Coordinates of C-alpha atoms in Angstrom, one line a residue:
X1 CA 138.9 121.0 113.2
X2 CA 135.1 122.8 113.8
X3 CA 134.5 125.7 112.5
X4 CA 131.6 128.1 114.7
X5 CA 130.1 126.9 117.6
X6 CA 127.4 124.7 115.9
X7 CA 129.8 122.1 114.7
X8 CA 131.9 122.3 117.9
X9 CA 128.0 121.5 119.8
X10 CA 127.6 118.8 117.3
X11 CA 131.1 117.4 118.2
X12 CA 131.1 117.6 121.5
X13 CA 127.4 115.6 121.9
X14 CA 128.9 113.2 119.8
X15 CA 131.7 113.0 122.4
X16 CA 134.4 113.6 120.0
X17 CA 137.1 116.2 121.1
X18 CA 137.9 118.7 118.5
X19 CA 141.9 119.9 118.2
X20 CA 141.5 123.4 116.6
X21 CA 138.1 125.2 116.4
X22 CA 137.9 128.1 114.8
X23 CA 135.2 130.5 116.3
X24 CA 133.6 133.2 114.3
X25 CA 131.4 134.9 116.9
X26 CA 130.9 134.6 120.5
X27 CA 127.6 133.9 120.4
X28 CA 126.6 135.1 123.9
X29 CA 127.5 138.5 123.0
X30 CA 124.8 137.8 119.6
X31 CA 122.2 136.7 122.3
X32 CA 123.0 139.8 124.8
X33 CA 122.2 142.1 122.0
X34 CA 119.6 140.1 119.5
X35 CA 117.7 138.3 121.6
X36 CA 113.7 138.6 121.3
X37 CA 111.9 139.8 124.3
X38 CA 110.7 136.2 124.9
X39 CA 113.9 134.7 125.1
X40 CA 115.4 137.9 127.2
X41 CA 112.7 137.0 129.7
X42 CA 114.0 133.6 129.6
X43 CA 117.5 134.4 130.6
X44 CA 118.8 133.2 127.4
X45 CA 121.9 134.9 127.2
X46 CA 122.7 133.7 130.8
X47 CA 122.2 129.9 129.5
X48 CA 124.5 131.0 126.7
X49 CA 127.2 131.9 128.3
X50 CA 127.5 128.9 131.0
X51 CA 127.1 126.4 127.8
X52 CA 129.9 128.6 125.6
X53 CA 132.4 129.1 128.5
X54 CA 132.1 125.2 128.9
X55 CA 132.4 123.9 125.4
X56 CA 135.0 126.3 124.2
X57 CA 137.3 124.6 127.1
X58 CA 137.1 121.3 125.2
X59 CA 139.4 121.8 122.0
X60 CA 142.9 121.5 122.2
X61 CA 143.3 124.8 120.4
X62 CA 140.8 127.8 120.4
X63 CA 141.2 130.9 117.5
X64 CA 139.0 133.5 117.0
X65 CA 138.5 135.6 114.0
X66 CA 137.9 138.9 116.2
X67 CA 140.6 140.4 118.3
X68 CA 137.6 141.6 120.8
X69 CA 136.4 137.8 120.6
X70 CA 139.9 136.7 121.5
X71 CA 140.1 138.7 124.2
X72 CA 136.6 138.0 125.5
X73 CA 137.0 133.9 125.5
X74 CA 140.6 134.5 127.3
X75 CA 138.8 136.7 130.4
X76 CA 136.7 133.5 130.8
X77 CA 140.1 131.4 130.9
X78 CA 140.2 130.3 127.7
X79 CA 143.4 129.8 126.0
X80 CA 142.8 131.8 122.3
X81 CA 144.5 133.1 119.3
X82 CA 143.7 135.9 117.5
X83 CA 143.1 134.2 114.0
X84 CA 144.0 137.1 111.6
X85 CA 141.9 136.7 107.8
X86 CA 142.5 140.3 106.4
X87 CA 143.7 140.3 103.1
X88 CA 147.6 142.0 102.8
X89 CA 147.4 144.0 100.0
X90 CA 144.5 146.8 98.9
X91 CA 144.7 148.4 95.2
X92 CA 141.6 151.4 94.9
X93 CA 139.2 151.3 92.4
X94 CA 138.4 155.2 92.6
X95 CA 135.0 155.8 92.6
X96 CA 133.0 156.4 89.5
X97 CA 129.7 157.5 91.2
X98 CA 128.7 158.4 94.7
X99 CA 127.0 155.1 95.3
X100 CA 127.1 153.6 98.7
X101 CA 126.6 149.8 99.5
X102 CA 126.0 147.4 101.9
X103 CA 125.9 143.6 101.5
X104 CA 124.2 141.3 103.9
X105 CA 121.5 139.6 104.6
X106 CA 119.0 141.0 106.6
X107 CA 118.2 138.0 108.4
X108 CA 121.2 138.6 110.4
X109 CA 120.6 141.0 113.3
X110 CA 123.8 143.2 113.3
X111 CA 123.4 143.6 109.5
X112 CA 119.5 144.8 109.8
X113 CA 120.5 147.1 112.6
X114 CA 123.1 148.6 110.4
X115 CA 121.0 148.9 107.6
X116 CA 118.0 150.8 109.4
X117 CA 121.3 153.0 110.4
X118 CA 122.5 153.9 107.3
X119 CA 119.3 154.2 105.5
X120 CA 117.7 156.3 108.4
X121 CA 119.9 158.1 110.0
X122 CA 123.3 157.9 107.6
X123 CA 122.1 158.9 103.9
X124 CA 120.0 161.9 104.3
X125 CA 122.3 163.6 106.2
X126 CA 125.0 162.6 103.0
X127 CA 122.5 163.5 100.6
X128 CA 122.0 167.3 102.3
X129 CA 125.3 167.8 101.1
X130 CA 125.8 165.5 98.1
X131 CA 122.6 165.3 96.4
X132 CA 123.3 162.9 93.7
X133 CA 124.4 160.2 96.6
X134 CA 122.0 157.2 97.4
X135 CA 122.3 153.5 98.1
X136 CA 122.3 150.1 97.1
X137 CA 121.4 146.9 99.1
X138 CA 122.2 143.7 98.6
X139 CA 121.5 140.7 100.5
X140 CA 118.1 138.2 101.2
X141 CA 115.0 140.5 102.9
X142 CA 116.8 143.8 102.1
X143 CA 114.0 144.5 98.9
X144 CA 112.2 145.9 102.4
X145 CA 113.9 149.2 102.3
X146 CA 113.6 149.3 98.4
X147 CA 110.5 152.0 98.6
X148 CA 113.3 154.3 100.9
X149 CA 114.1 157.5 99.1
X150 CA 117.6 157.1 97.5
X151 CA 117.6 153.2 98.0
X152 CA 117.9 150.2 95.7
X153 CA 118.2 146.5 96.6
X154 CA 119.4 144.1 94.2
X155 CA 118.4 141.3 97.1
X156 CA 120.1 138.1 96.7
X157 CA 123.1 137.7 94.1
X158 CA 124.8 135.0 92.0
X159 CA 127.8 136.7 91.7
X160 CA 129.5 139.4 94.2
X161 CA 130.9 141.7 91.0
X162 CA 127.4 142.3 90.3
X163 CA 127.1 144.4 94.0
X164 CA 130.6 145.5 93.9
X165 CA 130.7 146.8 90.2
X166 CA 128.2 149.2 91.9
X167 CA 129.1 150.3 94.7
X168 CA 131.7 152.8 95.1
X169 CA 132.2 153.4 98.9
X170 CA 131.1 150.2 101.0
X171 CA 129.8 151.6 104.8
X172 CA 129.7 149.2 107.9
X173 CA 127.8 151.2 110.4
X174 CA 127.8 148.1 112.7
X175 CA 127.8 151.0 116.2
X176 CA 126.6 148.6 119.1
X177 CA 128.5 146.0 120.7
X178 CA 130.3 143.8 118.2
X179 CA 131.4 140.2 117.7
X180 CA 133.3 138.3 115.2
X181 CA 134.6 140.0 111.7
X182 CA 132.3 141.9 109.1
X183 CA 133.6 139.7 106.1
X184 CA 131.9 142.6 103.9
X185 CA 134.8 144.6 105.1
X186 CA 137.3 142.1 103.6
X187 CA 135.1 141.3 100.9
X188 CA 135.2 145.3 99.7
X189 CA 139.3 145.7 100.2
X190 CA 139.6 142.6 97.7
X191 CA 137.2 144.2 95.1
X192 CA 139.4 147.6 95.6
X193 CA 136.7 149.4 97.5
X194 CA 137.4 151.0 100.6
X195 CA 135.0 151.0 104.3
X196 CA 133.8 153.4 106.6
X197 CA 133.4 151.6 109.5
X198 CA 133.9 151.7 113.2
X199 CA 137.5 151.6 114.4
X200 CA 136.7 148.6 116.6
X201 CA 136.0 146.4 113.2
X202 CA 138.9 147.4 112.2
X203 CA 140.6 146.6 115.0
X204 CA 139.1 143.0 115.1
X205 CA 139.4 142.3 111.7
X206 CA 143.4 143.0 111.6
X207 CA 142.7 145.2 108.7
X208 CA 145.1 147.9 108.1
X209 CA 144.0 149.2 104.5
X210 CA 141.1 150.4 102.8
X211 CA 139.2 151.5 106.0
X212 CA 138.3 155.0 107.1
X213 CA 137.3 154.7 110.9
X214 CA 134.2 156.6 111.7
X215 CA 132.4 155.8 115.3
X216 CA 129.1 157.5 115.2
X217 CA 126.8 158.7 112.9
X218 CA 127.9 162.6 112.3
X219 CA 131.5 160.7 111.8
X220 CA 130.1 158.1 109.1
X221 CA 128.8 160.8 107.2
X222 CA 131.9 162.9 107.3
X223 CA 133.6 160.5 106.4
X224 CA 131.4 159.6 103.1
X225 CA 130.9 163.1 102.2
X226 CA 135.1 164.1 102.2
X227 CA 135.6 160.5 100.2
X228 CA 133.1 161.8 97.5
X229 CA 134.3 165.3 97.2
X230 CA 137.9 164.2 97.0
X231 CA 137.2 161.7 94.2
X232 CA 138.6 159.1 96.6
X233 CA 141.3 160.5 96.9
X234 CA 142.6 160.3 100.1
X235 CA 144.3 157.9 102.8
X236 CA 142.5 155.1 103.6
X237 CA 144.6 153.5 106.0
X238 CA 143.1 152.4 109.2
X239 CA 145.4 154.5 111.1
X240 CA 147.5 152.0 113.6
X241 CA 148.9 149.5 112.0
X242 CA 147.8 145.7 113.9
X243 CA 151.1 145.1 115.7
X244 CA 152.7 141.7 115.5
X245 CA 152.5 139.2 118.3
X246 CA 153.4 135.7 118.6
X247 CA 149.5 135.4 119.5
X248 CA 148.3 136.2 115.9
X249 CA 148.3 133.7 113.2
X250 CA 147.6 135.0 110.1
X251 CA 144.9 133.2 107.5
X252 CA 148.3 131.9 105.3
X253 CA 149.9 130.7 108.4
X254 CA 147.2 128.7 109.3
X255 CA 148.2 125.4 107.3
X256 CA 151.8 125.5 109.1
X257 CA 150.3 125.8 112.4
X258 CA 148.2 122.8 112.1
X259 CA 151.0 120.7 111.2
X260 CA 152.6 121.1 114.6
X261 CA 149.0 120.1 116.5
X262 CA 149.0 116.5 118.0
X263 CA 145.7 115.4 116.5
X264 CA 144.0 112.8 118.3
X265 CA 140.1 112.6 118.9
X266 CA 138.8 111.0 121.8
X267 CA 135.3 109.2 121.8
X268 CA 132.9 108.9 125.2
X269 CA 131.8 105.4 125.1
X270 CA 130.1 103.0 127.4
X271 CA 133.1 101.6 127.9
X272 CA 135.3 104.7 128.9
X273 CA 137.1 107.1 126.1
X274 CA 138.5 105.6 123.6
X275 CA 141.0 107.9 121.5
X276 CA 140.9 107.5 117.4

Protein backbone atom coordinates (compact mmCIF):
# COMPACT_ATOMS: atom_id res chain seq x y z
CA UNK A 1 0.00 0.00 0.00
CA UNK A 2 1.52 3.89 -0.63
CA UNK A 3 0.16 6.49 0.89
CA UNK A 4 0.38 10.22 -1.26
CA UNK A 5 1.97 10.45 -4.32
CA UNK A 6 5.68 10.62 -3.09
CA UNK A 7 5.72 7.04 -1.95
CA UNK A 8 3.70 5.88 -4.97
CA UNK A 9 6.88 7.99 -7.26
CA UNK A 10 9.22 6.14 -5.07
CA UNK A 11 7.56 2.76 -5.83
CA UNK A 12 6.98 2.98 -9.13
CA UNK A 13 11.01 4.05 -9.91
CA UNK A 14 11.74 1.21 -8.00
CA UNK A 15 9.55 -0.75 -10.38
CA UNK A 16 7.37 -2.19 -7.79
CA UNK A 17 3.58 -2.02 -8.38
CA UNK A 18 1.68 -0.86 -5.57
CA UNK A 19 -2.03 -2.65 -4.84
CA UNK A 20 -3.93 0.11 -2.93
CA UNK A 21 -2.60 3.70 -2.80
CA UNK A 22 -4.22 5.93 -0.92
CA UNK A 23 -4.07 9.61 -2.34
CA UNK A 24 -4.37 12.61 -0.18
CA UNK A 25 -4.23 15.44 -2.80
CA UNK A 26 -4.10 15.68 -6.38
CA UNK A 27 -1.18 17.38 -6.57
CA UNK A 28 -1.68 19.01 -10.01
CA UNK A 29 -4.54 20.86 -8.69
CA UNK A 30 -1.64 22.15 -5.59
CA UNK A 31 0.64 23.13 -8.57
CA UNK A 32 -2.28 24.91 -10.73
CA UNK A 33 -2.88 27.11 -7.75
CA UNK A 34 0.64 27.34 -5.67
CA UNK A 35 2.98 27.33 -8.06
CA UNK A 36 5.75 30.28 -8.02
CA UNK A 37 5.91 32.44 -10.93
CA UNK A 38 9.20 30.60 -12.01
CA UNK A 39 7.70 27.35 -12.18
CA UNK A 40 4.30 28.73 -13.85
CA UNK A 41 6.55 29.92 -16.59
CA UNK A 42 7.87 26.56 -16.72
CA UNK A 43 4.65 24.81 -17.36
CA UNK A 44 4.91 22.93 -14.21
CA UNK A 45 1.52 22.17 -13.63
CA UNK A 46 1.29 20.84 -17.26
CA UNK A 47 4.37 18.33 -16.39
CA UNK A 48 2.28 17.46 -13.41
CA UNK A 49 -0.55 16.40 -14.72
CA UNK A 50 0.92 14.06 -17.65
CA UNK A 51 3.29 12.33 -14.69
CA UNK A 52 0.07 12.01 -12.12
CA UNK A 53 -2.45 10.77 -14.84
CA UNK A 54 0.34 8.17 -15.63
CA UNK A 55 1.36 6.85 -12.24
CA UNK A 56 -1.97 6.84 -10.59
CA UNK A 57 -2.91 4.12 -13.54
CA UNK A 58 -0.36 1.80 -11.93
CA UNK A 59 -2.01 0.51 -8.63
CA UNK A 60 -4.37 -2.03 -8.53
CA UNK A 61 -6.59 0.06 -6.39
CA UNK A 62 -6.78 3.95 -6.35
CA UNK A 63 -8.84 5.83 -3.12
CA UNK A 64 -8.86 9.25 -2.47
CA UNK A 65 -9.61 11.10 0.72
CA UNK A 66 -11.61 14.00 -1.22
CA UNK A 67 -14.86 13.32 -2.96
CA UNK A 68 -13.72 16.24 -5.55
CA UNK A 69 -10.29 14.32 -5.83
CA UNK A 70 -12.19 11.13 -6.56
CA UNK A 71 -14.08 12.57 -9.04
CA UNK A 72 -11.18 14.45 -10.64
CA UNK A 73 -8.71 11.19 -11.02
CA UNK A 74 -11.97 9.25 -12.45
CA UNK A 75 -12.46 12.15 -15.45
CA UNK A 76 -8.85 11.25 -16.32
CA UNK A 77 -9.95 7.34 -16.40
CA UNK A 78 -8.84 6.39 -13.30
CA UNK A 79 -10.74 3.82 -11.52
CA UNK A 80 -11.22 5.59 -7.67
CA UNK A 81 -12.89 5.33 -4.40
CA UNK A 82 -13.98 7.85 -2.41
CA UNK A 83 -12.00 6.99 0.87
CA UNK A 84 -14.33 8.42 3.64
CA UNK A 85 -12.04 9.45 7.17
CA UNK A 86 -14.73 11.69 9.02
CA UNK A 87 -15.25 10.77 12.36
CA UNK A 88 -19.18 9.38 13.03
CA UNK A 89 -20.05 10.83 16.03
CA UNK A 90 -19.66 14.87 17.18
CA UNK A 91 -20.48 15.78 21.08
CA UNK A 92 -20.13 20.05 21.42
CA UNK A 93 -18.05 21.61 23.74
CA UNK A 94 -20.09 25.02 23.83
CA UNK A 95 -17.94 27.79 23.65
CA UNK A 96 -16.52 29.51 26.72
CA UNK A 97 -15.04 32.59 24.87
CA UNK A 98 -15.30 34.01 21.44
CA UNK A 99 -11.95 32.76 20.36
CA UNK A 100 -11.40 31.62 16.90
CA UNK A 101 -8.61 29.16 15.69
CA UNK A 102 -6.85 27.96 12.95
CA UNK A 103 -4.16 25.13 13.02
CA UNK A 104 -1.71 24.68 10.33
CA UNK A 105 1.39 25.23 9.23
CA UNK A 106 2.01 28.02 7.23
CA UNK A 107 4.39 26.46 5.10
CA UNK A 108 1.58 24.84 3.31
CA UNK A 109 0.04 27.09 0.70
CA UNK A 110 -3.76 26.55 1.12
CA UNK A 111 -3.26 27.03 4.87
CA UNK A 112 -1.31 30.54 4.42
CA UNK A 113 -3.90 31.67 1.92
CA UNK A 114 -6.53 30.93 4.52
CA UNK A 115 -4.87 32.48 7.11
CA UNK A 116 -4.15 35.98 5.31
CA UNK A 117 -8.16 35.47 4.75
CA UNK A 118 -9.25 35.16 8.06
CA UNK A 119 -6.90 37.50 9.60
CA UNK A 120 -7.43 40.24 6.90
CA UNK A 121 -10.50 40.17 5.58
CA UNK A 122 -12.57 37.57 8.17
CA UNK A 123 -11.91 38.98 11.94
CA UNK A 124 -12.39 42.71 11.68
CA UNK A 125 -15.46 42.45 10.12
CA UNK A 126 -16.40 39.80 13.34
CA UNK A 127 -14.87 42.11 15.68
CA UNK A 128 -17.26 45.27 14.35
CA UNK A 129 -19.87 43.37 15.75
CA UNK A 130 -18.30 41.26 18.59
CA UNK A 131 -15.63 43.19 20.00
CA UNK A 132 -14.24 40.95 22.51
CA UNK A 133 -13.55 38.26 19.41
CA UNK A 134 -9.96 37.67 18.18
CA UNK A 135 -7.76 34.78 17.14
CA UNK A 136 -5.37 32.25 17.74
CA UNK A 137 -2.78 30.58 15.39
CA UNK A 138 -1.20 27.67 15.63
CA UNK A 139 1.13 25.91 13.41
CA UNK A 140 5.16 26.43 12.22
CA UNK A 141 5.71 30.22 10.58
CA UNK A 142 2.27 31.47 11.79
CA UNK A 143 4.24 33.75 14.82
CA UNK A 144 4.25 36.12 11.37
CA UNK A 145 0.78 37.37 11.98
CA UNK A 146 1.43 37.55 15.83
CA UNK A 147 1.86 41.66 15.70
CA UNK A 148 -2.00 41.50 13.76
CA UNK A 149 -4.57 43.31 15.94
CA UNK A 150 -6.65 40.62 17.80
CA UNK A 151 -4.07 37.71 16.91
CA UNK A 152 -2.03 35.29 18.87
CA UNK A 153 0.08 32.36 17.61
CA UNK A 154 1.11 29.72 19.88
CA UNK A 155 3.40 28.42 16.61
CA UNK A 156 4.38 24.89 16.81
CA UNK A 157 2.67 22.50 19.52
CA UNK A 158 3.53 19.34 21.51
CA UNK A 159 0.19 18.52 22.15
CA UNK A 160 -3.19 19.43 20.11
CA UNK A 161 -5.34 20.12 23.62
CA UNK A 162 -3.08 22.86 24.12
CA UNK A 163 -4.66 24.71 20.60
CA UNK A 164 -8.01 23.15 21.06
CA UNK A 165 -8.53 23.99 24.91
CA UNK A 166 -8.51 27.47 23.26
CA UNK A 167 -10.17 27.75 20.64
CA UNK A 168 -13.82 27.83 20.71
CA UNK A 169 -15.05 28.06 17.04
CA UNK A 170 -12.35 26.54 14.49
CA UNK A 171 -12.78 28.54 10.85
CA UNK A 172 -11.50 26.86 7.46
CA UNK A 173 -11.72 29.72 5.06
CA UNK A 174 -9.92 27.55 2.45
CA UNK A 175 -12.22 29.70 -0.68
CA UNK A 176 -10.19 28.82 -3.91
CA UNK A 177 -9.98 25.71 -5.58
CA UNK A 178 -9.51 22.74 -3.29
CA UNK A 179 -7.89 19.34 -2.98
CA UNK A 180 -7.65 16.60 -0.63
CA UNK A 181 -9.35 16.87 3.10
CA UNK A 182 -8.64 19.78 5.78
CA UNK A 183 -7.75 17.16 8.60
CA UNK A 184 -8.23 20.43 10.99
CA UNK A 185 -11.77 19.96 10.16
CA UNK A 186 -11.80 16.45 11.55
CA UNK A 187 -9.32 17.26 14.03
CA UNK A 188 -11.87 20.06 15.58
CA UNK A 189 -15.26 17.56 15.41
CA UNK A 190 -13.09 15.05 17.67
CA UNK A 191 -12.08 17.76 20.16
CA UNK A 192 -16.10 18.79 20.17
CA UNK A 193 -15.49 22.04 18.32
CA UNK A 194 -17.48 22.83 15.48
CA UNK A 195 -16.19 24.52 11.63
CA UNK A 196 -17.20 27.17 9.52
CA UNK A 197 -16.02 26.18 6.40
CA UNK A 198 -16.89 25.98 2.76
CA UNK A 199 -19.60 23.50 1.78
CA UNK A 200 -17.27 21.89 -0.70
CA UNK A 201 -14.93 20.71 2.34
CA UNK A 202 -17.56 19.48 3.69
CA UNK A 203 -18.56 17.81 0.98
CA UNK A 204 -15.04 16.14 0.40
CA UNK A 205 -14.38 15.34 3.68
CA UNK A 206 -17.83 13.19 4.11
CA UNK A 207 -18.43 15.16 7.24
CA UNK A 208 -21.93 15.49 8.24
CA UNK A 209 -21.62 17.10 11.84
CA UNK A 210 -20.05 19.92 13.48
CA UNK A 211 -19.73 22.08 10.23
CA UNK A 212 -21.56 25.27 9.43
CA UNK A 213 -21.11 25.85 5.55
CA UNK A 214 -20.21 29.42 4.72
CA UNK A 215 -18.77 30.08 1.01
CA UNK A 216 -17.41 33.61 1.01
CA UNK A 217 -16.30 35.93 3.29
CA UNK A 218 -19.69 38.07 4.39
CA UNK A 219 -20.95 34.18 4.88
CA UNK A 220 -17.85 33.14 7.23
CA UNK A 221 -18.47 35.98 9.29
CA UNK A 222 -22.23 35.46 9.57
CA UNK A 223 -21.72 32.49 10.41
CA UNK A 224 -19.11 33.31 13.41
CA UNK A 225 -20.99 36.19 14.63
CA UNK A 226 -24.72 34.03 14.98
CA UNK A 227 -22.45 30.95 16.65
CA UNK A 228 -21.18 33.57 19.35
CA UNK A 229 -24.37 35.31 20.09
CA UNK A 230 -26.22 32.15 20.38
CA UNK A 231 -23.72 30.71 22.84
CA UNK A 232 -23.27 27.88 20.31
CA UNK A 233 -26.24 27.01 20.36
CA UNK A 234 -27.45 26.14 17.21
CA UNK A 235 -27.34 23.29 14.47
CA UNK A 236 -24.32 22.40 13.21
CA UNK A 237 -25.00 19.92 10.80
CA UNK A 238 -23.61 20.26 7.45
CA UNK A 239 -26.88 20.24 5.94
CA UNK A 240 -27.09 17.13 3.37
CA UNK A 241 -26.32 14.23 4.75
CA UNK A 242 -23.15 12.23 2.47
CA UNK A 243 -25.40 9.56 0.79
CA UNK A 244 -24.29 6.02 0.76
CA UNK A 245 -22.79 4.39 -2.22
CA UNK A 246 -21.18 1.20 -2.85
CA UNK A 247 -18.12 3.65 -4.08
CA UNK A 248 -17.42 4.99 -0.50
CA UNK A 249 -15.39 3.02 1.93
CA UNK A 250 -15.40 4.38 5.14
CA UNK A 251 -11.87 4.77 7.28
CA UNK A 252 -13.24 1.48 9.64
CA UNK A 253 -13.93 -0.39 6.57
CA UNK A 254 -10.79 0.02 5.21
CA UNK A 255 -9.08 -3.22 6.99
CA UNK A 256 -11.95 -5.48 5.44
CA UNK A 257 -11.46 -4.20 2.10
CA UNK A 258 -7.92 -4.94 1.93
CA UNK A 259 -8.42 -8.44 2.81
CA UNK A 260 -10.33 -9.14 -0.36
CA UNK A 261 -7.23 -7.33 -2.58
CA UNK A 262 -5.01 -9.95 -4.51
CA UNK A 263 -1.60 -8.61 -3.30
CA UNK A 264 1.12 -9.36 -5.46
CA UNK A 265 4.01 -6.79 -6.42
CA UNK A 266 5.73 -6.97 -9.56
CA UNK A 267 9.53 -6.00 -9.91
CA UNK A 268 11.06 -4.55 -13.46
CA UNK A 269 14.23 -6.32 -13.89
CA UNK A 270 16.76 -6.92 -16.46
CA UNK A 271 15.43 -9.96 -16.93
CA UNK A 272 11.66 -9.18 -17.48
CA UNK A 273 9.08 -8.64 -14.34
CA UNK A 274 9.39 -10.77 -11.89
CA UNK A 275 6.27 -10.82 -9.39
CA UNK A 276 7.09 -11.13 -5.38
Amino acid sequence: MTSQWPALLLLADAGVESDIHIAHNVDTVISRSHDPAQFRWLGNSHRMEIKEREILRLPKSVLAISKSDTDRIRKWGVPCRHLTIAPRNFNERPPSSTVIGFIGKATWPPNAQAIRILVDEVLPKVREKIPTANVVLSGRETEKWSDSDGVTSLGRIDQLSDFYDLADLVVVPRLGESTGVSVKMLEAVTFGRPVVAPSILASDAGLDQGVIKADDVNATVDAIVEYFRSGGRRDVSAGDHASASFDNLKLDELESFMQTQTYTQTLRTSNGPATI
